[in-house]
CSV table of N, CA and C in Angstrom, one decimal:
chain,number,residue,atom,x,y,z
A,1,MET,N,-21.7,21.9,-35.6
A,1,MET,CA,-21.2,20.9,-35.0
A,1,MET,C,-21.7,19.5,-34.3
A,2,ILE,N,-21.3,18.3,-34.7
A,2,ILE,CA,-21.6,17.3,-33.8
A,2,ILE,C,-21.3,17.0,-32.9
A,3,GLY,N,-22.5,16.6,-32.1
A,3,GLY,CA,-21.7,16.8,-30.5
A,3,GLY,C,-22.0,14.8,-30.3
A,4,VAL,N,-20.9,14.3,-29.9
A,4,VAL,CA,-20.4,12.6,-29.4
A,4,VAL,C,-20.6,12.9,-27.9
A,5,MET,N,-21.2,12.4,-27.0
A,5,MET,CA,-20.9,12.1,-25.9
A,5,MET,C,-20.6,10.4,-25.7
A,6,PHE,N,-19.7,10.1,-24.6
A,6,PHE,CA,-19.9,8.7,-24.7
A,6,PHE,C,-20.1,8.3,-22.7
A,7,VAL,N,-20.8,7.7,-22.4
A,7,VAL,CA,-21.5,7.7,-21.1
A,7,VAL,C,-21.2,6.1,-20.8
A,8,CYS,N,-20.4,6.0,-19.8
A,8,CYS,CA,-20.0,4.9,-18.8
A,8,CYS,C,-21.2,5.4,-16.9
A,9,LEU,N,-20.5,4.5,-16.3
A,9,LEU,CA,-20.6,4.8,-15.0
A,9,LEU,C,-19.7,5.6,-13.9
A,10,GLY,N,-18.8,4.9,-14.0
A,10,GLY,CA,-17.8,6.7,-13.3
A,10,GLY,C,-16.6,7.3,-14.3
A,11,ASN,N,-17.0,7.5,-16.0
A,11,ASN,CA,-15.9,8.0,-16.3
A,11,ASN,C,-14.7,7.5,-16.6
A,12,ILE,N,-14.0,6.6,-16.2
A,12,ILE,CA,-12.5,6.8,-15.4
A,12,ILE,C,-12.2,5.1,-16.0
A,13,CYS,N,-12.9,4.8,-16.9
A,13,CYS,CA,-12.5,3.4,-18.0
A,13,CYS,C,-13.0,3.3,-19.1
A,14,ARG,N,-13.8,2.9,-19.6
A,14,ARG,CA,-15.0,2.7,-20.9
A,14,ARG,C,-15.2,4.0,-21.5
A,15,SER,N,-16.0,4.9,-20.7
A,15,SER,CA,-16.3,5.9,-22.2
A,15,SER,C,-14.1,7.4,-22.4
A,16,PRO,N,-13.9,6.9,-21.0
A,16,PRO,CA,-12.8,7.6,-21.7
A,16,PRO,C,-11.5,7.8,-22.6
A,17,MET,N,-11.8,5.7,-22.6
A,17,MET,CA,-10.8,5.2,-23.8
A,17,MET,C,-12.1,5.0,-25.3
A,18,ALA,N,-13.4,5.7,-25.1
A,18,ALA,CA,-14.2,5.1,-25.6
A,18,ALA,C,-14.1,6.9,-26.6
A,19,GLU,N,-13.8,7.6,-25.8
A,19,GLU,CA,-13.7,9.7,-25.9
A,19,GLU,C,-12.2,10.1,-27.1
A,20,GLY,N,-11.3,8.5,-26.1
A,20,GLY,CA,-10.0,8.9,-26.7
A,20,GLY,C,-10.2,8.1,-28.3
A,21,ALA,N,-10.2,7.0,-28.2
A,21,ALA,CA,-10.6,6.2,-29.7
A,21,ALA,C,-11.1,7.0,-30.9
A,22,PHE,N,-12.5,7.0,-31.0
A,22,PHE,CA,-13.0,8.4,-31.5
A,22,PHE,C,-12.7,9.5,-32.5
A,23,ARG,N,-11.7,10.0,-30.8
A,23,ARG,CA,-11.7,11.2,-31.3
A,23,ARG,C,-10.5,11.3,-32.1
A,24,LYS,N,-9.3,9.6,-32.1
A,24,LYS,CA,-8.5,9.3,-32.8
A,24,LYS,C,-8.6,9.0,-34.1
A,25,HIS,N,-9.6,9.0,-34.6
A,25,HIS,CA,-10.4,8.9,-36.0
A,25,HIS,C,-11.0,9.9,-36.5
A,26,VAL,N,-11.2,10.7,-35.9
A,26,VAL,CA,-11.9,11.9,-35.6
A,26,VAL,C,-10.5,12.8,-36.5
A,27,GLU,N,-9.9,12.6,-36.2
A,27,GLU,CA,-8.8,13.6,-36.4
A,27,GLU,C,-7.7,12.8,-36.9
A,28,ALA,N,-7.7,11.4,-37.5
A,28,ALA,CA,-7.1,10.6,-38.7
A,28,ALA,C,-8.0,11.4,-40.0
A,29,ALA,N,-9.2,11.4,-40.1
A,29,ALA,CA,-10.6,12.0,-40.5
A,29,ALA,C,-9.7,13.6,-41.3
A,30,GLY,N,-9.3,14.1,-40.5
A,30,GLY,CA,-9.2,15.6,-40.5
A,30,GLY,C,-10.8,16.5,-40.9
A,31,LEU,N,-11.8,15.6,-39.6
A,31,LEU,CA,-12.8,16.3,-39.5
A,31,LEU,C,-12.7,17.6,-37.4
A,32,GLY,N,-11.9,17.3,-37.2
A,32,GLY,CA,-11.8,17.3,-36.0
A,32,GLY,C,-12.7,19.2,-35.6
A,33,ALA,N,-12.5,20.3,-36.6
A,33,ALA,CA,-13.5,21.0,-36.4
A,33,ALA,C,-15.1,20.6,-37.0
A,34,HIS,N,-15.5,19.7,-36.9
A,34,HIS,CA,-16.9,19.2,-37.2
A,34,HIS,C,-17.6,18.7,-36.1
A,35,PHE,N,-16.2,18.5,-35.2
A,35,PHE,CA,-17.4,17.5,-34.3
A,35,PHE,C,-16.8,18.0,-32.3
A,36,ARG,N,-17.5,17.8,-31.5
A,36,ARG,CA,-17.4,18.4,-29.8
A,36,ARG,C,-17.1,16.9,-29.3
A,37,ILE,N,-16.5,15.9,-29.0
A,37,ILE,CA,-16.3,14.8,-28.5
A,37,ILE,C,-16.1,15.1,-27.0
A,38,LEU,N,-16.8,14.1,-26.2
A,38,LEU,CA,-17.3,14.5,-24.3
A,38,LEU,C,-17.3,12.7,-23.9
A,39,SER,N,-17.1,12.8,-22.6
A,39,SER,CA,-17.1,12.1,-21.8
A,39,SER,C,-18.0,11.9,-20.9
A,40,SER,N,-18.5,11.0,-19.9
A,40,SER,CA,-19.6,11.8,-18.8
A,40,SER,C,-19.6,10.2,-18.4
A,41,GLY,N,-20.3,10.0,-16.8
A,41,GLY,CA,-20.3,9.1,-16.3
A,41,GLY,C,-22.1,9.0,-15.7
A,42,THR,N,-22.8,8.2,-15.4
A,42,THR,CA,-24.0,8.3,-14.5
A,42,THR,C,-23.9,8.4,-13.3
A,43,ALA,N,-22.9,8.1,-12.5
A,43,ALA,CA,-22.6,8.7,-11.5
A,43,ALA,C,-22.0,9.2,-11.2
A,44,GLY,N,-21.7,10.2,-10.1
A,44,GLY,CA,-20.7,11.0,-9.5
A,44,GLY,C,-19.5,10.2,-8.9
A,45,TYR,N,-19.3,9.2,-8.9
A,45,TYR,CA,-18.0,8.7,-8.1
A,45,TYR,C,-16.6,9.5,-8.3
A,46,HIS,N,-16.6,10.1,-9.6
A,46,HIS,CA,-15.1,10.2,-10.1
A,46,HIS,C,-15.2,11.7,-10.6
A,47,VAL,N,-15.8,12.5,-10.4
A,47,VAL,CA,-15.8,13.4,-11.0
A,47,VAL,C,-14.6,14.2,-10.4
A,48,GLY,N,-13.7,14.9,-11.6
A,48,GLY,CA,-12.8,15.3,-12.0
A,48,GLY,C,-11.5,15.1,-10.9
A,49,GLU,N,-11.5,13.6,-11.6
A,49,GLU,CA,-10.4,13.1,-11.5
A,49,GLU,C,-10.3,11.8,-12.9
A,50,ALA,N,-8.4,11.8,-12.7
A,50,ALA,CA,-8.6,11.2,-14.4
A,50,ALA,C,-8.8,9.9,-14.2
A,51,PRO,N,-8.2,9.5,-15.8
A,51,PRO,CA,-8.9,8.7,-16.1
A,51,PRO,C,-8.1,7.0,-15.1
A,52,ASP,N,-8.3,6.1,-14.6
A,52,ASP,CA,-8.0,4.9,-14.1
A,52,ASP,C,-6.5,5.0,-14.8
A,53,PRO,N,-5.3,4.8,-14.3
A,53,PRO,CA,-4.2,4.5,-15.0
A,53,PRO,C,-3.9,3.6,-16.4
A,54,ARG,N,-4.8,2.3,-15.7
A,54,ARG,CA,-4.7,1.0,-16.4
A,54,ARG,C,-5.0,1.4,-17.8
A,55,ALA,N,-6.2,2.5,-18.0
A,55,ALA,CA,-7.2,2.7,-18.4
A,55,ALA,C,-6.0,3.9,-19.7
A,56,GLN,N,-5.3,4.5,-18.8
A,56,GLN,CA,-4.5,5.2,-19.8
A,56,GLN,C,-2.9,4.5,-20.6
A,57,LYS,N,-2.5,3.7,-19.3
A,57,LYS,CA,-1.7,2.7,-19.8
A,57,LYS,C,-2.4,2.1,-21.6
A,58,THR,N,-3.2,1.7,-21.8
A,58,THR,CA,-3.8,0.7,-22.8
A,58,THR,C,-3.8,2.1,-23.7
A,59,ALA,N,-4.2,3.1,-23.5
A,59,ALA,CA,-5.0,4.2,-24.8
A,59,ALA,C,-3.6,4.3,-25.5
A,60,LEU,N,-2.8,5.1,-24.4
A,60,LEU,CA,-1.1,5.2,-24.7
A,60,LEU,C,-0.4,4.3,-25.5
A,61,GLY,N,-0.7,3.2,-25.5
A,61,GLY,CA,0.1,1.8,-26.1
A,61,GLY,C,-0.6,1.6,-27.3
A,62,HIS,N,-1.6,2.2,-27.7
A,62,HIS,CA,-2.3,2.5,-29.3
A,62,HIS,C,-2.4,3.8,-29.4
A,63,GLY,N,-1.3,4.9,-28.8
A,63,GLY,CA,-0.8,5.9,-29.4
A,63,GLY,C,-2.1,7.3,-29.0
A,64,VAL,N,-3.1,6.8,-28.4
A,64,VAL,CA,-3.8,7.9,-27.7
A,64,VAL,C,-3.3,8.8,-26.4
A,65,ASP,N,-3.8,9.3,-26.4
A,65,ASP,CA,-2.8,10.2,-24.7
A,65,ASP,C,-4.4,10.3,-24.2
A,66,ILE,N,-5.3,10.3,-22.8
A,66,ILE,CA,-6.3,10.5,-22.7
A,66,ILE,C,-6.2,10.8,-21.1
A,67,SER,N,-4.4,10.9,-20.8
A,67,SER,CA,-4.0,11.3,-19.3
A,67,SER,C,-4.5,12.4,-18.6
A,68,MET,N,-5.2,13.8,-19.9
A,68,MET,CA,-5.4,15.0,-18.8
A,68,MET,C,-7.1,14.9,-19.3
A,69,LEU,N,-7.9,13.9,-19.6
A,69,LEU,CA,-9.3,14.0,-19.0
A,69,LEU,C,-9.5,13.9,-17.8
A,70,ARG,N,-10.9,14.5,-17.5
A,70,ARG,CA,-11.7,14.2,-16.1
A,70,ARG,C,-12.9,13.8,-16.2
A,71,GLY,N,-13.0,13.0,-15.0
A,71,GLY,CA,-14.2,12.7,-15.2
A,71,GLY,C,-15.4,13.8,-14.7
A,72,ARG,N,-17.0,13.3,-15.7
A,72,ARG,CA,-17.4,14.9,-14.8
A,72,ARG,C,-18.9,13.6,-14.7
A,73,GLN,N,-20.1,13.5,-14.6
A,73,GLN,CA,-20.8,13.1,-14.2
A,73,GLN,C,-22.0,13.9,-15.9
A,74,LEU,N,-22.7,12.8,-16.0
A,74,LEU,CA,-23.5,13.5,-17.5
A,74,LEU,C,-24.5,14.1,-16.6
A,75,VAL,N,-25.2,14.8,-17.0
A,75,VAL,CA,-26.5,15.5,-17.1
A,75,VAL,C,-27.5,15.9,-17.6
A,76,LYS,N,-28.7,16.5,-17.1
A,76,LYS,CA,-29.9,16.4,-18.5
A,76,LYS,C,-29.3,17.5,-19.6
A,77,GLU,N,-28.7,18.6,-19.2
A,77,GLU,CA,-28.6,19.6,-20.2
A,77,GLU,C,-27.6,18.2,-21.3
A,78,ASP,N,-27.1,17.9,-21.1
A,78,ASP,CA,-26.6,17.4,-22.0
A,78,ASP,C,-26.9,17.0,-22.7
A,79,LEU,N,-28.0,16.2,-22.4
A,79,LEU,CA,-29.5,15.4,-23.7
A,79,LEU,C,-30.1,16.7,-24.1
A,80,ALA,N,-29.9,17.8,-23.9
A,80,ALA,CA,-30.5,18.8,-25.1
A,80,ALA,C,-28.3,19.4,-25.6
A,81,SER,N,-27.5,19.3,-25.8
A,81,SER,CA,-26.0,20.2,-26.2
A,81,SER,C,-25.7,18.9,-26.9
A,82,PHE,N,-25.8,17.7,-27.0
A,82,PHE,CA,-25.6,16.3,-27.6
A,82,PHE,C,-26.2,16.0,-28.8
A,83,ASP,N,-25.7,15.8,-29.5
A,83,ASP,CA,-26.0,15.3,-30.8
A,83,ASP,C,-26.5,13.5,-30.6
A,84,TYR,N,-25.7,13.4,-30.3
A,84,TYR,CA,-24.9,11.9,-29.9
A,84,TYR,C,-25.0,11.3,-28.5
A,85,VAL,N,-26.2,10.4,-27.8
A,85,VAL,CA,-25.3,10.3,-26.5
A,85,VAL,C,-25.1,8.7,-26.4
A,86,VAL,N,-23.8,8.1,-26.6
A,86,VAL,CA,-23.8,6.3,-26.9
A,86,VAL,C,-23.5,6.3,-25.4
A,87,ALA,N,-24.4,4.8,-25.6
A,87,ALA,CA,-24.0,4.5,-23.8
A,87,ALA,C,-22.8,3.2,-23.9
A,88,MET,N,-22.6,2.4,-23.2
A,88,MET,CA,-21.4,1.3,-23.2
A,88,MET,C,-22.5,0.5,-22.7
A,89,ASP,N,-23.2,0.1,-21.7
A,89,ASP,CA,-23.9,-1.0,-21.5
A,89,ASP,C,-25.8,-0.7,-21.2
A,90,ARG,N,-26.4,-1.3,-21.4
A,90,ARG,CA,-27.3,-1.3,-20.7
A,90,ARG,C,-27.6,-0.5,-19.6
A,91,SER,N,-27.0,-0.7,-18.4
A,91,SER,CA,-27.2,-0.1,-17.1
A,91,SER,C,-27.1,1.6,-17.8
A,92,ASN,N,-26.2,1.7,-18.8
A,92,ASN,CA,-25.9,3.2,-18.4
A,92,ASN,C,-27.3,3.5,-19.5
A,93,TRP,N,-27.5,3.1,-20.3
A,93,TRP,CA,-28.3,3.4,-20.7
A,93,TRP,C,-29.7,3.7,-20.7
A,94,THR,N,-30.5,2.8,-19.2
A,94,THR,CA,-31.3,2.9,-18.6
A,94,THR,C,-31.3,4.1,-18.0
A,95,ASN,N,-30.4,5.2,-17.4
A,95,ASN,CA,-29.7,5.8,-17.2
A,95,ASN,C,-30.1,7.0,-17.8
A,96,ILE,N,-29.3,7.0,-19.0
A,96,ILE,CA,-29.5,7.7,-19.7
A,96,ILE,C,-31.0,8.5,-19.9
A,97,GLN,N,-31.8,7.2,-20.2
A,97,GLN,CA,-33.4,7.3,-20.5
A,97,GLN,C,-33.9,8.3,-19.4
A,98,LYS,N,-33.6,7.8,-17.9
A,98,LYS,CA,-34.0,8.2,-16.4
A,98,LYS,C,-33.8,10.3,-16.6
A,99,LEU,N,-32.8,10.6,-17.4
A,99,LEU,CA,-33.2,12.1,-17.4
A,99,LEU,C,-33.1,12.9,-18.9
A,100,TYR,N,-34.1,11.8,-19.1
A,100,TYR,CA,-34.3,12.1,-21.0
A,100,TYR,C,-35.8,13.1,-21.0
A,101,LYS,N,-35.4,14.1,-21.0
A,101,LYS,CA,-37.2,14.7,-20.8
A,101,LYS,C,-37.6,14.9,-22.0
A,102,ARG,N,-39.4,15.4,-22.6
A,102,ARG,CA,-39.4,16.1,-23.8
A,102,ARG,C,-38.5,17.0,-24.3
A,103,GLY,N,-38.2,17.4,-25.7
A,103,GLY,CA,-37.4,17.9,-26.1
A,103,GLY,C,-36.8,18.1,-26.7
A,104,HIS,N,-35.3,16.8,-25.5
A,104,HIS,CA,-34.3,16.4,-26.0
A,104,HIS,C,-34.0,16.3,-27.7
A,105,THR,N,-33.2,16.4,-27.6
A,105,THR,CA,-32.6,16.4,-29.3
A,105,THR,C,-32.2,14.5,-29.4
A,106,ALA,N,-30.7,15.1,-28.2
A,106,ALA,CA,-29.9,13.5,-28.8
A,106,ALA,C,-30.3,12.1,-28.4
A,107,LYS,N,-29.6,11.9,-30.0
A,107,LYS,CA,-29.9,10.2,-29.8
A,107,LYS,C,-29.3,9.5,-29.2
A,108,THR,N,-30.2,8.4,-29.0
A,108,THR,CA,-29.7,7.6,-27.1
A,108,THR,C,-29.0,6.1,-28.2
A,109,SER,N,-27.8,5.7,-28.2
A,109,SER,CA,-27.8,4.4,-28.3
A,109,SER,C,-26.5,3.6,-26.9
A,110,MET,N,-26.3,2.4,-27.7
A,110,MET,CA,-25.6,1.3,-26.8
A,110,MET,C,-24.0,1.3,-28.6
A,111,LEU,N,-23.0,1.8,-27.6
A,111,LEU,CA,-21.7,1.7,-28.9
A,111,LEU,C,-21.9,0.6,-29.9
A,112,LEU,N,-21.4,-0.7,-28.7
A,112,LEU,CA,-21.8,-1.9,-29.9
A,112,LEU,C,-22.6,-2.2,-30.8
A,113,GLU,N,-23.6,-1.1,-31.0
A,113,GLU,CA,-25.3,-1.3,-32.1
A,113,GLU,C,-23.7,-1.4,-32.9
A,114,GLU,N,-23.0,-0.5,-33.0
A,114,GLU,CA,-22.0,-0.4,-33.8
A,114,GLU,C,-21.0,-1.7,-35.0
A,115,LEU,N,-21.0,-2.5,-33.7
A,115,LEU,CA,-20.7,-4.2,-33.9
A,115,LEU,C,-21.2,-5.3,-33.6
A,116,PRO,N,-22.1,-5.3,-34.8
A,116,PRO,CA,-23.2,-6.4,-34.9
A,116,PRO,C,-22.4,-8.1,-34.5
A,117,ASP,N,-21.0,-7.9,-35.0
A,117,ASP,CA,-20.4,-9.4,-35.3
A,117,ASP,C,-19.6,-9.6,-33.7
A,118,ALA,N,-19.7,-8.3,-32.7
A,118,ALA,CA,-19.1,-8.6,-31.4
A,118,ALA,C,-19.4,-9.7,-30.2
A,119,GLY,N,-20.4,-9.7,-30.4
A,119,GLY,CA,-21.0,-11.2,-29.8
A,119,GLY,C,-21.3,-10.8,-28.4
A,120,THR,N,-21.7,-9.3,-28.8
A,120,THR,CA,-22.3,-8.8,-27.3
A,120,THR,C,-22.8,-7.5,-27.9
A,121,THR,N,-23.6,-7.0,-26.4
A,121,THR,CA,-24.0,-5.6,-27.3
A,121,THR,C,-23.6,-4.5,-25.9
A,122,GLU,N,-22.9,-5.2,-25.4
A,122,GLU,CA,-22.4,-4.5,-24.0
A,122,GLU,C,-20.9,-4.2,-23.9
A,123,VAL,N,-20.1,-3.3,-24.1
A,123,VAL,CA,-18.7,-2.3,-23.3
A,123,VAL,C,-18.7,-3.5,-21.9
A,124,PRO,N,-17.7,-4.7,-21.9
A,124,PRO,CA,-17.6,-4.5,-20.1
A,124,PRO,C,-16.8,-3.9,-19.3
A,125,ASP,N,-17.4,-3.8,-18.3
A,125,ASP,CA,-16.3,-2.3,-17.8
A,125,ASP,C,-15.2,-3.4,-16.9
A,126,PRO,N,-14.0,-3.3,-16.7
A,126,PRO,CA,-12.6,-3.4,-16.7
A,126,PRO,C,-11.6,-3.4,-15.7
A,127,TYR,N,-13.4,-2.4,-14.9
A,127,TYR,CA,-12.3,-1.9,-13.8
A,127,TYR,C,-12.0,-3.0,-12.5
A,128,TYR,N,-12.4,-4.0,-12.4
A,128,TYR,CA,-12.3,-5.1,-11.5
A,128,TYR,C,-11.4,-6.4,-11.9
A,129,GLY,N,-10.9,-6.1,-13.1
A,129,GLY,CA,-10.1,-7.3,-13.8
A,129,GLY,C,-8.4,-6.2,-14.0
A,130,GLY,N,-8.0,-7.3,-15.1
A,130,GLY,CA,-6.1,-6.7,-15.1
A,130,GLY,C,-6.0,-6.0,-16.3
A,131,ASP,N,-5.3,-6.0,-17.5
A,131,ASP,CA,-5.1,-5.3,-18.5
A,131,ASP,C,-5.3,-6.0,-19.6
A,132,ALA,N,-5.1,-7.3,-19.4
A,132,ALA,CA,-6.2,-8.0,-19.8
A,132,ALA,C,-7.8,-7.4,-21.1
A,133,GLY,N,-8.4,-7.1,-20.3
A,133,GLY,CA,-9.9,-6.5,-20.0
A,133,GLY,C,-9.7,-5.2,-20.4
A,134,PHE,N,-8.7,-4.7,-19.9
A,134,PHE,CA,-8.7,-3.6,-20.4
A,134,PHE,C,-8.0,-3.2,-22.0
A,135,GLU,N,-7.8,-4.2,-22.5
A,135,GLU,CA,-7.4,-4.2,-24.0
A,135,GLU,C,-8.4,-5.2,-24.6
A,136,HIS,N,-9.2,-5.2,-24.2
A,136,HIS,CA,-10.5,-6.0,-25.1
A,136,HIS,C,-11.3,-4.3,-25.5
A,137,VAL,N,-11.6,-3.9,-23.5
A,137,VAL,CA,-12.6,-2.8,-23.9
A,137,VAL,C,-11.5,-1.8,-25.3
A,138,TRP,N,-10.5,-1.4,-25.8
A,138,TRP,CA,-10.2,-0.7,-25.8
A,138,TRP,C,-10.2,-1.0,-28.0
A,139,SER,N,-10.2,-2.5,-27.8
A,139,SER,CA,-10.2,-3.2,-29.5
A,139,SER,C,-11.8,-3.6,-29.4
A,140,LEU,N,-12.9,-3.2,-28.5
A,140,LEU,CA,-14.0,-2.9,-28.6
A,140,LEU,C,-14.6,-1.7,-29.1
A,141,VAL,N,-13.9,-0.2,-28.6
A,141,VAL,CA,-14.3,0.7,-28.9
A,141,VAL,C,-13.6,1.5,-29.5
A,142,ASP,N,-12.2,1.2,-29.9
A,142,ASP,CA,-11.7,1.5,-31.0
A,142,ASP,C,-12.4,0.8,-32.4
A,143,ARG,N,-12.8,-0.3,-32.3
A,143,ARG,CA,-13.5,-0.7,-34.0
A,143,ARG,C,-15.4,0.3,-33.2
A,144,ALA,N,-15.7,-0.1,-33.5
A,144,ALA,CA,-17.0,0.6,-32.5
A,144,ALA,C,-17.4,1.8,-33.1
A,145,GLY,N,-15.9,3.0,-32.8
A,145,GLY,CA,-15.4,4.4,-33.0
A,145,GLY,C,-15.6,4.8,-34.6
A,146,ALA,N,-14.6,3.5,-35.1
A,146,ALA,CA,-14.6,3.8,-36.5
A,146,ALA,C,-16.0,3.8,-37.2
A,147,ARG,N,-16.4,3.0,-36.6
A,147,ARG,CA,-17.6,3.2,-37.2
A,147,ARG,C,-18.9,3.6,-37.2
A,148,LEU,N,-19.1,4.1,-35.9
A,148,LEU,CA,-19.3,5.1,-35.7
A,148,LEU,C,-19.2,6.5,-36.5
A,149,LEU,N,-18.0,6.8,-36.8
A,149,LEU,CA,-17.7,7.6,-37.6
A,149,LEU,C,-17.9,7.3,-38.7
A,150,ALA,N,-17.8,6.5,-39.3
A,150,ALA,CA,-18.6,6.3,-41.0
A,150,ALA,C,-19.9,6.4,-41.1
A,151,ARG,N,-20.3,5.8,-40.0
A,151,ARG,CA,-21.7,6.4,-40.1
A,151,ARG,C,-22.4,7.6,-39.4
A,152,LEU,N,-21.1,8.6,-38.8
A,152,LEU,CA,-22.1,9.7,-38.8
A,152,LEU,C,-21.5,10.9,-40.1
A,153,ARG,N,-20.6,10.1,-40.9
A,153,ARG,CA,-20.2,11.0,-41.9
A,153,ARG,C,-21.1,11.1,-42.7
A,154,ARG,N,-22.0,9.7,-43.2
A,154,ARG,CA,-22.5,9.4,-44.2
A,154,ARG,C,-23.8,10.6,-43.8
A,155,ALA,N,-24.3,10.2,-42.4
A,155,ALA,CA,-25.8,10.7,-42.3
A,155,ALA,C,-25.7,12.7,-42.6
A,156,HIS,N,-24.3,12.9,-41.8
A,156,HIS,CA,-24.1,14.4,-42.4
A,156,HIS,C,-23.1,15.0,-43.3
A,157,GLY,N,-23.1,13.9,-43.8
A,157,GLY,CA,-22.3,14.2,-45.3
A,157,GLY,C,-20.8,15.0,-45.6
A,158,LEU,N,-20.3,14.3,-44.3
A,158,LEU,CA,-18.8,14.4,-44.3
A,158,LEU,C,-18.2,13.8,-45.2
């Protein structure tokens, strides 16, 4: 099973949306049995909380229900139990690297490495903005999730 962990700061906006979008692509391809998909935050501000209502509304508007997800904090053991740990921005990536220890096998990356045409390397945090910011984030994580799945399918012969 291929483990993919999406990471943002609080695990209530960007990473749950990325998890939902990626899961949508995985399930549409009939590959659900091949993947373990989760999201987390580098900070523990929202552990146990549902995603931001605006993130839920945006995802649901695209046919993806993320209401059952709950915030969790990234822990060093995740870097040993997931194959891919995917950050939303440079700060998240830096915090992931602080947890990284010798012997961990997770490949770490920034999600928007999948979208070189996006004009940015970071998924912006929509928390302090309005609905348009959440729609923009959905557009980015949805397109990047599709490309990530295509890359992982090639890498794992799926």
